[in-house]
Coordinates of C-alpha atoms and ligand atoms in Angstrom, one line a residue:
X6 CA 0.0 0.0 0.0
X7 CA 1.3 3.5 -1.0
X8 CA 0.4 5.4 2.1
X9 CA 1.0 9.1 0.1
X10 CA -2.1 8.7 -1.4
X11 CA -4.0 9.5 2.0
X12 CA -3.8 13.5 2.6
X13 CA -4.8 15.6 5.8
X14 CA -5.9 18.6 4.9
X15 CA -5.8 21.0 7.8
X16 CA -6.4 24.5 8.5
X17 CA -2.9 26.5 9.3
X18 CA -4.5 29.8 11.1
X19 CA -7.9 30.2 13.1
X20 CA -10.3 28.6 10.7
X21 CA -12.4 29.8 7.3
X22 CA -8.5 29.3 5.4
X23 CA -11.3 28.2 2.2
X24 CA -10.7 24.5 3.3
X25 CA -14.1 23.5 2.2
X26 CA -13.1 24.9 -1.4
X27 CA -10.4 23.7 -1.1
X28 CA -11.3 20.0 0.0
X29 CA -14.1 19.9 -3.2
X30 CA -11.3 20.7 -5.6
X31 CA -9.0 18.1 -4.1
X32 CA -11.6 15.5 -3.6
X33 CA -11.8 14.4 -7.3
X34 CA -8.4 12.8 -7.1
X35 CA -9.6 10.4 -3.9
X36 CA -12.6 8.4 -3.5
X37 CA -13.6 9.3 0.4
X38 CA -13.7 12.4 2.3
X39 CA -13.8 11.9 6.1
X40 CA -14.0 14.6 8.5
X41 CA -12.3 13.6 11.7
X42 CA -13.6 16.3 14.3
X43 CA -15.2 19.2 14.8
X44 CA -19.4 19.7 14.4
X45 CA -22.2 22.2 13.3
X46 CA -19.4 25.0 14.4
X47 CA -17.6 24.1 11.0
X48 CA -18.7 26.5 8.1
X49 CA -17.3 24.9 4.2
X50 CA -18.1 27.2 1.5
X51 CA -18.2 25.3 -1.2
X52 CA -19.2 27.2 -4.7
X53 CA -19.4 24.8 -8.1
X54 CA -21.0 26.8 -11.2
X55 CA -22.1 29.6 -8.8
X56 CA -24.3 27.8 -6.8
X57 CA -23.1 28.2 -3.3
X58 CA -23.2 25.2 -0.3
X59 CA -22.3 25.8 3.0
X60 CA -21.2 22.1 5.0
X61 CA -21.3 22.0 8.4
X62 CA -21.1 18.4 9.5
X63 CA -21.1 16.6 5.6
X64 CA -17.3 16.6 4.8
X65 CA -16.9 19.0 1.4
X66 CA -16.6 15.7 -0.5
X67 CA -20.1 15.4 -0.7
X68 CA -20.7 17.2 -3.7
X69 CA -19.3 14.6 -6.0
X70 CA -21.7 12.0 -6.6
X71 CA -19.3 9.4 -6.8
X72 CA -17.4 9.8 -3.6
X73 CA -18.1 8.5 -0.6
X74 CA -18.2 10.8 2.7
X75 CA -17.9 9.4 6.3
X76 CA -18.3 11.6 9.8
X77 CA -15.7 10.0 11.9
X78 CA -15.6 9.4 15.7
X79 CA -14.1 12.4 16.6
X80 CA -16.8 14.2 15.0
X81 CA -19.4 15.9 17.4
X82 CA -23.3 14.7 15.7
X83 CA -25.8 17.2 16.6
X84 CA -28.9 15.3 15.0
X85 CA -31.0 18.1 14.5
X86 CA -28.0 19.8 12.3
X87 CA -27.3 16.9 10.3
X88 CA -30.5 15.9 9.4
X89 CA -31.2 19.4 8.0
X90 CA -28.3 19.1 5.9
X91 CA -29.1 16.0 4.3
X92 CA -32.4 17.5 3.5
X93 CA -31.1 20.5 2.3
X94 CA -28.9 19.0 0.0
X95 CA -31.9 16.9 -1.5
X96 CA -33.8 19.6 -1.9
X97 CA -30.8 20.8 -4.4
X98 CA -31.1 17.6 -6.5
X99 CA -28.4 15.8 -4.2
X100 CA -28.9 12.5 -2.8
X101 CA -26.2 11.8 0.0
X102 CA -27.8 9.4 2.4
X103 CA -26.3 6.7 0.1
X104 CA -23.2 7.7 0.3
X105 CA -22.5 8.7 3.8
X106 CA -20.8 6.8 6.6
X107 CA -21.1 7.9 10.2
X108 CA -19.5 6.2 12.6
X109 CA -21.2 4.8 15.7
X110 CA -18.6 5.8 18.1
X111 CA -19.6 9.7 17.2
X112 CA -20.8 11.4 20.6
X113 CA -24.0 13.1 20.1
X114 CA -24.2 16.9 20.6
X115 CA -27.7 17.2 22.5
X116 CA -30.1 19.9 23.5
X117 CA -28.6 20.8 26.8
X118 CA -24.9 21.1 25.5
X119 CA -26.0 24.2 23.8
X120 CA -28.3 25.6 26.5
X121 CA -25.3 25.3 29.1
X122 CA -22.9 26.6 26.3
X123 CA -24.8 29.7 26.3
X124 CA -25.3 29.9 29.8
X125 CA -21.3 29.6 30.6
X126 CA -20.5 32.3 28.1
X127 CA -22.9 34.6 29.4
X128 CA -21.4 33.9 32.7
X129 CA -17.9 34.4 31.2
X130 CA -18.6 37.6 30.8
X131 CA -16.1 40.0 28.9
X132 CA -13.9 37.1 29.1
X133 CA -16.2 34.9 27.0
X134 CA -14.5 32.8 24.1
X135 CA -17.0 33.8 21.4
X136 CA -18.3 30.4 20.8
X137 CA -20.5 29.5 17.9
X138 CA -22.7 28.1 20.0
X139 CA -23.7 24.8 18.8
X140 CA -23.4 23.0 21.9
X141 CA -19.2 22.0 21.1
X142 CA -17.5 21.9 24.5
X143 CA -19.7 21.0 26.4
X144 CA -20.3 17.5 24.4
X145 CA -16.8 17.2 24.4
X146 CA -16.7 17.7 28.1
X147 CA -18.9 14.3 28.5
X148 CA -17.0 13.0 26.2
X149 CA -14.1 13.0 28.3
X150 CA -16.3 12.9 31.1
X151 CA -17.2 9.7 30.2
X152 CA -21.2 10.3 30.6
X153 CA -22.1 11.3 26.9
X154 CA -24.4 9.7 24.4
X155 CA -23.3 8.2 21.2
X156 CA -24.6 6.9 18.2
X157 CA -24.5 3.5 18.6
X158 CA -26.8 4.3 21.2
X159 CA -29.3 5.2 19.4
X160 CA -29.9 1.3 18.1
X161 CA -31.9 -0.2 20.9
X162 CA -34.6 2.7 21.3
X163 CA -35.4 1.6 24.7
X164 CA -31.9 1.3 26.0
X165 CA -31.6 5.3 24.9
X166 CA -34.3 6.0 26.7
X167 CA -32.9 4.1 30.1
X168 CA -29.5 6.5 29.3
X169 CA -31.2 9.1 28.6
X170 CA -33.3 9.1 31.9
X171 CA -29.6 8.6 33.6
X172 CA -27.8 11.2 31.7
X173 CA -30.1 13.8 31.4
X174 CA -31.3 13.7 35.0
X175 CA -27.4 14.3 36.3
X176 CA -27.6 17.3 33.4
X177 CA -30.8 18.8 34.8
X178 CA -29.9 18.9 38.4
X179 CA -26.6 20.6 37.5
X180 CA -28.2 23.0 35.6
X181 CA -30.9 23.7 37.8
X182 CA -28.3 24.7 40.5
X183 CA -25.4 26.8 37.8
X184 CA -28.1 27.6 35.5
X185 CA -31.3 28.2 36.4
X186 CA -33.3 28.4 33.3
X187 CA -31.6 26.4 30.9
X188 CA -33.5 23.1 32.4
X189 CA -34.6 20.8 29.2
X190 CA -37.6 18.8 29.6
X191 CA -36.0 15.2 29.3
X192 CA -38.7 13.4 27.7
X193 CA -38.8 16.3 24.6
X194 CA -35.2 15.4 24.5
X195 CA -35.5 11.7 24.4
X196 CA -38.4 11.7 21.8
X197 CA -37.0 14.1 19.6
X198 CA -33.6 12.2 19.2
X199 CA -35.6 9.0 18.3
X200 CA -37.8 10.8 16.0
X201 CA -34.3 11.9 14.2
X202 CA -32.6 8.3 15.0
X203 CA -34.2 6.8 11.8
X204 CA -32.6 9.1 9.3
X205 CA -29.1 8.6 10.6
X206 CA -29.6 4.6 11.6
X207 CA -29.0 3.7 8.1
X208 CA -25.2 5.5 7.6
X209 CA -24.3 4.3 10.8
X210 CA -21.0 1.9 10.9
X211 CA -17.6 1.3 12.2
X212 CA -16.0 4.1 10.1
X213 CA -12.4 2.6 11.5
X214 CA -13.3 -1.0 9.8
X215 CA -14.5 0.8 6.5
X216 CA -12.0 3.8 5.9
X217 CA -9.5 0.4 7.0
X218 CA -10.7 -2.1 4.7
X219 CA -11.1 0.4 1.9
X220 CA -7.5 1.7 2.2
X221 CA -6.6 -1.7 2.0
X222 CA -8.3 -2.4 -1.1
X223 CA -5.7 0.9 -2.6
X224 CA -8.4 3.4 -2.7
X225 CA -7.5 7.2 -1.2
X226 CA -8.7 9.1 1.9
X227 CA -8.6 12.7 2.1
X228 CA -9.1 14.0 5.8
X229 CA -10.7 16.9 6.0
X230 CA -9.9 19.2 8.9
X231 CA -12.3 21.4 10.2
X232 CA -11.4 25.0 12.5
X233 CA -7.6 25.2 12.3
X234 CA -4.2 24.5 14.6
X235 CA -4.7 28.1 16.2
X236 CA -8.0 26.2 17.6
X237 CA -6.8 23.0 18.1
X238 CA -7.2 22.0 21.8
X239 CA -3.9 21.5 22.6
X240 CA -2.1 23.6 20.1
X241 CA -4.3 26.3 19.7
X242 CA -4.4 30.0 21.7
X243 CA -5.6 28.3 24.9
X244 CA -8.3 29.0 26.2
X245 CA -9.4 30.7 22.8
X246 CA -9.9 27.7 21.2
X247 CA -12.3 24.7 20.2
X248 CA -12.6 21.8 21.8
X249 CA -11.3 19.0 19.4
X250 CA -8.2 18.5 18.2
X251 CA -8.0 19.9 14.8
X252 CA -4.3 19.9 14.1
X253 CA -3.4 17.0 11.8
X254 CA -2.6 15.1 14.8
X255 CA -6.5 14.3 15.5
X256 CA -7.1 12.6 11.7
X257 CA -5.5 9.5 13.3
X258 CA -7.8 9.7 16.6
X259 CA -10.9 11.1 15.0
X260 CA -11.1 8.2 12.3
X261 CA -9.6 5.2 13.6
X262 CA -6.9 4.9 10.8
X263 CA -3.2 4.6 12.3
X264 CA -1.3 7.7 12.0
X265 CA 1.4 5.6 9.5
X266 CA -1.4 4.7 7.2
X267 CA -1.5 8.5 6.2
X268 CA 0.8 9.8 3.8
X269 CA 1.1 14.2 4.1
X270 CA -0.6 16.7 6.1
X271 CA -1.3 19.9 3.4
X272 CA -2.4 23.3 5.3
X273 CA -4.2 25.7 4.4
X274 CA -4.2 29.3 4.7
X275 CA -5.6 32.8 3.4
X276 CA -3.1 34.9 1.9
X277 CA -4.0 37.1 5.1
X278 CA -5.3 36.4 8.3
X279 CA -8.4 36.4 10.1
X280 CA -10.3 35.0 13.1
X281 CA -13.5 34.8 14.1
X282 CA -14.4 35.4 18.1
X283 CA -12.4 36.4 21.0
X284 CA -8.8 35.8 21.5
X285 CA -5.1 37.1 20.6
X286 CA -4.4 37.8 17.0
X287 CA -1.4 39.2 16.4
X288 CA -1.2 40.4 13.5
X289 CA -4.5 42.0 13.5
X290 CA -5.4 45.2 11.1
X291 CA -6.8 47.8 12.8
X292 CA -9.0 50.6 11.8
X293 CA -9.6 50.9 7.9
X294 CA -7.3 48.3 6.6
X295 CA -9.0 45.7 9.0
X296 CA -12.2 46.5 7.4
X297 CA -11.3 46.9 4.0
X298 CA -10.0 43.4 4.2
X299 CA -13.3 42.5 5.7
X300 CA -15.6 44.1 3.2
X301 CA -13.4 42.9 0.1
X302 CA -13.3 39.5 1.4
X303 CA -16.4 39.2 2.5
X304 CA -15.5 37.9 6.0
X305 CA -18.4 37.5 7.8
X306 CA -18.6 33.8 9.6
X307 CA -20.6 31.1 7.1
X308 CA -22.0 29.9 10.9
X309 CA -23.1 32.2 12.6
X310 CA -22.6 35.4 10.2
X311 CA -20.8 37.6 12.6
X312 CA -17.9 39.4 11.0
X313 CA -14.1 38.1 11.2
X314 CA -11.4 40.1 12.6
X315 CA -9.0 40.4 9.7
X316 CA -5.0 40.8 9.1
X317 CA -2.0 40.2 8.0
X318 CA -0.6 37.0 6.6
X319 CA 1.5 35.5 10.1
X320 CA 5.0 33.8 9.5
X321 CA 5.5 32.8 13.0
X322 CA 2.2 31.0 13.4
X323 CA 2.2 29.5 9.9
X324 CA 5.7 28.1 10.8
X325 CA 4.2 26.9 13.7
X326 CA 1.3 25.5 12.3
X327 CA 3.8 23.7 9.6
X328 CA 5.8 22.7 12.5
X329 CA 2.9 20.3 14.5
X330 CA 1.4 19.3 11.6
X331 CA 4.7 18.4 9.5
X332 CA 3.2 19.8 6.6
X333 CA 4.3 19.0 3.1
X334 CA 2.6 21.6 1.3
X335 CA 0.8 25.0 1.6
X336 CA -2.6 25.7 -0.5
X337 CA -2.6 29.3 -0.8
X338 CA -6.3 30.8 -0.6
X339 CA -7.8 34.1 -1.5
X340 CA -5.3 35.6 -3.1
X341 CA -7.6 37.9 -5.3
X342 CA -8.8 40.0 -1.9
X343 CA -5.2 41.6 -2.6
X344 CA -5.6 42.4 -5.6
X345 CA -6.2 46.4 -4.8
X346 CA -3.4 47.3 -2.2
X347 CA -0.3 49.0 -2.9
X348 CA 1.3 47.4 -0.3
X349 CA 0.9 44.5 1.6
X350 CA 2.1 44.2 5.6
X351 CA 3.6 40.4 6.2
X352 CA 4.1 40.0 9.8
X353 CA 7.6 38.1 9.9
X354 CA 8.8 38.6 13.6
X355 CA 7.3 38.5 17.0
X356 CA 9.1 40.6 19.9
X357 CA 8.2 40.7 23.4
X358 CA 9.8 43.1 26.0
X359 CA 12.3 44.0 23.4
X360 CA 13.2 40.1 22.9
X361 CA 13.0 38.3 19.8
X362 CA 10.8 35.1 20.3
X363 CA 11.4 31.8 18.5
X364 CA 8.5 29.9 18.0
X365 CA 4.6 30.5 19.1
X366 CA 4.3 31.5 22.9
X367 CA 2.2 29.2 25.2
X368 CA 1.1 31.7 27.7
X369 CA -1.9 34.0 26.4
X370 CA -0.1 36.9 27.9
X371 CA 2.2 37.3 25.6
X372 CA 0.6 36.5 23.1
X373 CA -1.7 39.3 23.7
X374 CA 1.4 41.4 24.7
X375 CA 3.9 41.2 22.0
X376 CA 4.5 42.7 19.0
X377 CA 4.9 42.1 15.3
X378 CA 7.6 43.3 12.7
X379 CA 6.3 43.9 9.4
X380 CA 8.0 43.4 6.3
X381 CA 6.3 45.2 3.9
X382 CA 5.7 43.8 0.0
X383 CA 4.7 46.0 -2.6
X384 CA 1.2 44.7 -4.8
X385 CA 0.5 44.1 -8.0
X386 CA -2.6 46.0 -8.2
X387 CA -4.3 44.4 -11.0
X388 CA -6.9 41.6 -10.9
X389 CA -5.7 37.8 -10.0
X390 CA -9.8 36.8 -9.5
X391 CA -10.0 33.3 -11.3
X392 CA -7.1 32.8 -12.6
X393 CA -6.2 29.2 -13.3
X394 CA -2.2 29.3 -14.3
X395 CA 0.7 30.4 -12.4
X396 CA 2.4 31.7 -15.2
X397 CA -0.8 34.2 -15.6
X398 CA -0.3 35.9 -11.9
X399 CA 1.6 39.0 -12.0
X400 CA 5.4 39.3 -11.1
X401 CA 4.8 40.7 -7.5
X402 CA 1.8 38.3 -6.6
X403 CA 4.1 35.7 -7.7
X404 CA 7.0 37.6 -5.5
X405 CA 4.6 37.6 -2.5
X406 CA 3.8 34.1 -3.1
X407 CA 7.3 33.4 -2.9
X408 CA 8.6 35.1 0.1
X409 CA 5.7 33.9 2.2
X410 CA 6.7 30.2 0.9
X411 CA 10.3 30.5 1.7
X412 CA 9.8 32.6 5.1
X413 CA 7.7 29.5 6.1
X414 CA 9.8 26.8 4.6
X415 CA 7.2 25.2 2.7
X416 CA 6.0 24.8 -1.0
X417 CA 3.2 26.2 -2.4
X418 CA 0.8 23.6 -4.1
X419 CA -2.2 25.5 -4.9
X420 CA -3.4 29.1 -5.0
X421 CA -7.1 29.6 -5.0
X422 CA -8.1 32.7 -6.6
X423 CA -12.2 32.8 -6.3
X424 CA -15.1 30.7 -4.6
X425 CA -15.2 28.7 -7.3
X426 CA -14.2 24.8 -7.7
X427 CA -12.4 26.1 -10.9
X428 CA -10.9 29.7 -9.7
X429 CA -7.8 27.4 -9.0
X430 CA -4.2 27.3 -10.0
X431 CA -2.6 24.1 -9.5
X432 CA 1.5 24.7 -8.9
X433 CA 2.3 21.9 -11.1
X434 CA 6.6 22.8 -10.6
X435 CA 6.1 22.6 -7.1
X436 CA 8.0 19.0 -6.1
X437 CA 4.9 18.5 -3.1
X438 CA 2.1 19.5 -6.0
X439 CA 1.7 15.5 -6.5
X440 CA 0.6 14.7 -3.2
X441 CA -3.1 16.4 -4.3
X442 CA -3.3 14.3 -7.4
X443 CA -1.3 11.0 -7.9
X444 CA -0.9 8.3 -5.0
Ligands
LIG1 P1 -13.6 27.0 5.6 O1 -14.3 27.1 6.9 O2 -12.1 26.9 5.8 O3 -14.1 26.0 4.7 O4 -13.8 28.5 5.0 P2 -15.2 29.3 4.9 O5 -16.0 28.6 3.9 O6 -15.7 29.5 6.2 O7 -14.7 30.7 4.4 C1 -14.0 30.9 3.2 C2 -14.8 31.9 2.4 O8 -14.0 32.4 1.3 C3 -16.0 31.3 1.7 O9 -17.0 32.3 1.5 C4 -15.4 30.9 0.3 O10 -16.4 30.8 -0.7 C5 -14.5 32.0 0.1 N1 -13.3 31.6 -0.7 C6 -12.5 30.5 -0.7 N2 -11.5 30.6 -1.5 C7 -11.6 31.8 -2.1 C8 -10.7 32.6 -3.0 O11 -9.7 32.1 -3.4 N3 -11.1 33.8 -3.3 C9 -12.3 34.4 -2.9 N4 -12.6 35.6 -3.2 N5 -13.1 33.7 -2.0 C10 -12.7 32.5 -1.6
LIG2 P1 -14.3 26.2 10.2 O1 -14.3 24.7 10.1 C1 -13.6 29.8 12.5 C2 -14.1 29.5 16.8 C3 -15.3 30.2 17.5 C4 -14.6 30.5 18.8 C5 -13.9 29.2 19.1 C6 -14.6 28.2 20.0 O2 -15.4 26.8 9.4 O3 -13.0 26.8 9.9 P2 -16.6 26.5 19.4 O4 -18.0 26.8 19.0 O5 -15.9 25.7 18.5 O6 -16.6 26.1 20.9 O7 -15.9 28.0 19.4 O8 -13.6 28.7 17.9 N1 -14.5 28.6 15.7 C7 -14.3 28.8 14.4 N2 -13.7 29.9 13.8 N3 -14.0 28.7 11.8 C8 -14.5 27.6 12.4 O9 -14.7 26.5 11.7 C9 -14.7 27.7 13.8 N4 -15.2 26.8 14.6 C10 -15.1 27.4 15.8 O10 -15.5 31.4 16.8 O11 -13.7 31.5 18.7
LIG3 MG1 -15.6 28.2 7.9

């Protein structure tokens, strides 16, 4: 078995890098898609012909009728979520339901994990993390916590009920005493999940046997990463991050396939920066150049629609990023929202009471303290939006491209330059380039 033909694809900053776009232009070179973690808090644009689809749980695979998608155990289900995805999609001329695996050791993201979500940011205060609140921690506290639901428990309706009545009792009586108000009448709970269970019963399987067996039998996985290593749990700007582990790191985990089975993690990343929520950013544009970035990029989350703080492209945190996810290759995204400056800020150095800092700080303090040395590159001023060759990209985007490959130490393999599945330019003299397309 060649293991190169199974790719990670991961997200190098704070999430929205275009990975969805990115994953539905890569996915016609494998024949599965499998998101590893992460939930509804995910938002992958994907745009084919114009038509726009926004996946939240569905890995951005989906789209190609002859692939096969599968939600892995390190995946958070919220039932509700996924079901109106699958219906959405049919209602576009779409049938997925045959072609999607979910495994049944997925925890379930339940009513109460988003009423207590709310009521622990609201108690947070100013120091609230900004959540997208779809209920994400706090399943993956019971997780760990060892008292959530799963899918597989959704087989024997009577033996969810009896887990149910367990679980959701313990849930009530906390929330009763931290937060009054956000008690959820158990049997709504119970009954609604069962109504759901039969749409979802179907896909369920032991996505570590199948993503196994089919590996096995030569065929090619992409993982697709949802949030990015800035989130990741452990990796992440702690505690301003999700709750799973979405560095490259978490493919393994989240699916059930050994980590040697997978061949190359590829990141991705705008050609700027941006984050959505609370938490240090340090390269972050203020005033007028944060916002034009945000107007001409149109970043405003896909979740939850609440605009993304916006910057500069961040050489320390994308070697980082490259660093404990080994990638192999960078995919370049949104180049075109460039297109207009005269001169473009890349934030190359971070200093911190006068000291130069190697590597990304731990403590959140500094992070929030330091500061950033620019290196400024001059812009090329005239449109890149769709272009499809490299040789077509003007000198200085090319130049930019360049110095933000070699500052980070790692090949660029593909530039996207629109929305579009075909608004892509495929580096072909890049020596990592056939790690997205031949096995
Ligand atoms: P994801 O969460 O990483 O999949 O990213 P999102 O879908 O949340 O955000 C990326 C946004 O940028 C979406 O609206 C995409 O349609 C859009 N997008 C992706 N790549 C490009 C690009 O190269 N140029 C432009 N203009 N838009 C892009
Ligand atoms: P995709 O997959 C950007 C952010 C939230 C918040 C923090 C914790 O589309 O890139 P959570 O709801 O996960 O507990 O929120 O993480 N966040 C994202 N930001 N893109 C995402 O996903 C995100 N998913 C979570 O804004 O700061
Ligand atoms: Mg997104």
């Amino acid at each position: 078995m060649n293991t190169a033909q199974n790719i990670v694809v991961v997200g190098v900053q704070w999430g929205d890098e275009g990975k969805g776009k990115v994953v539905d232009a890569l996915a016609e070179h494998f024949d599965i898609v499998a998101r590893y973690q992460g939930g509804a808090n995910a938002g992958h644009t994907v745009v084919v012909n114009g038509k726009k689809f926004v996946f939240q749980l569905l890995p951005s695979g989906i789209l190609r009728l002859d692939k096969i998608a599968v939600i892995g155990n390190g995946v958070v289900v919220d039932l509700e979520s996924l079901v109106a995805e699958l219906d959405a999609l049919a209602k576009a001329g779409i049938e997925a339901e045959g072609r999607l695996r979910v495994s049944d050791r997925a925890h379930l993201i339940l009513p109460y994990h988003r009423s207590h979500e709310a009521a622990a940011e609201l108690a947070r205060g100013v120091a609230k993390i900004g959540t997208t609140a779809k209920g994400i921690g706090p399943s993956y506290e019971d997780k760990a916590g060892r008292r959530g639901l799963r899918t597989a428990d959704l087989v024997d309706r009577e033996r969810f009920r009896e887990k149910c009545l367990t679980v959701f009792e313990e849930k009530n009586r906390l929330a009763s005493a931290l937060f009054p108000g956000s008690v959820i009448s158990k049997d709504v709970m119970t009954e609604r999940c069962l109504e759901l269970a039969p749409r979802v019963l179907p896909c369920l399987a032991d996505t570590s046997a199948f993503l196994n067996s089919e590996m096995d039998k030569g065929k090619r996985v992409l993982f697709e990463g949802a949030q990015g290593t800035l989130l990741d749990i452990d990796f992440g700007t702690y505690p301003y991050v999700t709750s799973s582990s979405a560095a490259a790191g978490g493919a393994s985990t989240g699916t059930g396939v050994g980590p040697t089975r997978i061949g190359a993690v590829v990141g991705v990343s705008k050609a700027y920066a941006t984050r959505v929520g609370s938490g240090p950013f340090p390269t972050e544009a203020s005033g007028s150049d944060g916002e034009k970035l945000r107007e001409r990029g149109g970043e405003y989350g896909a979740v939850t629609g609440r605009p993304r703080r916006c910057g500069w492209f961040d050489v320390p945190a994308a070697r980082y990023s490259t660093r404990v996810n080994d990638l192999k290759a960078l995919i370049i995204t949104k180049l075109d929202i460039l297109d207009q400056l005269a001169e473009i800020p890349v934030g190359v150095e971070y200093v911190y009471e006068g000291r130069r800092l190697e590597g990304f700080p731990a403590e959140i303090e500094i992070l929030e303290g330091l500061r950033v040395h620019y290196k400024s590159l001059p812009g090329w001023q005239q449109s890149t939006f769709g272009l499809c060759e490299f040789a077509e990209l003007p000198s200085r985007a090319k130049d930019y491209l360049r110095f933000i490959s070699d500052e980070v130490g790692v090949e660029i393999a593909m530039i996207s330059t629109g929305p579009d599945r075909d608004q892509t330019i495929w580096v072909e003299e890049c020596r990592a380039a056939s790690l997205l397309t031949a096995g």
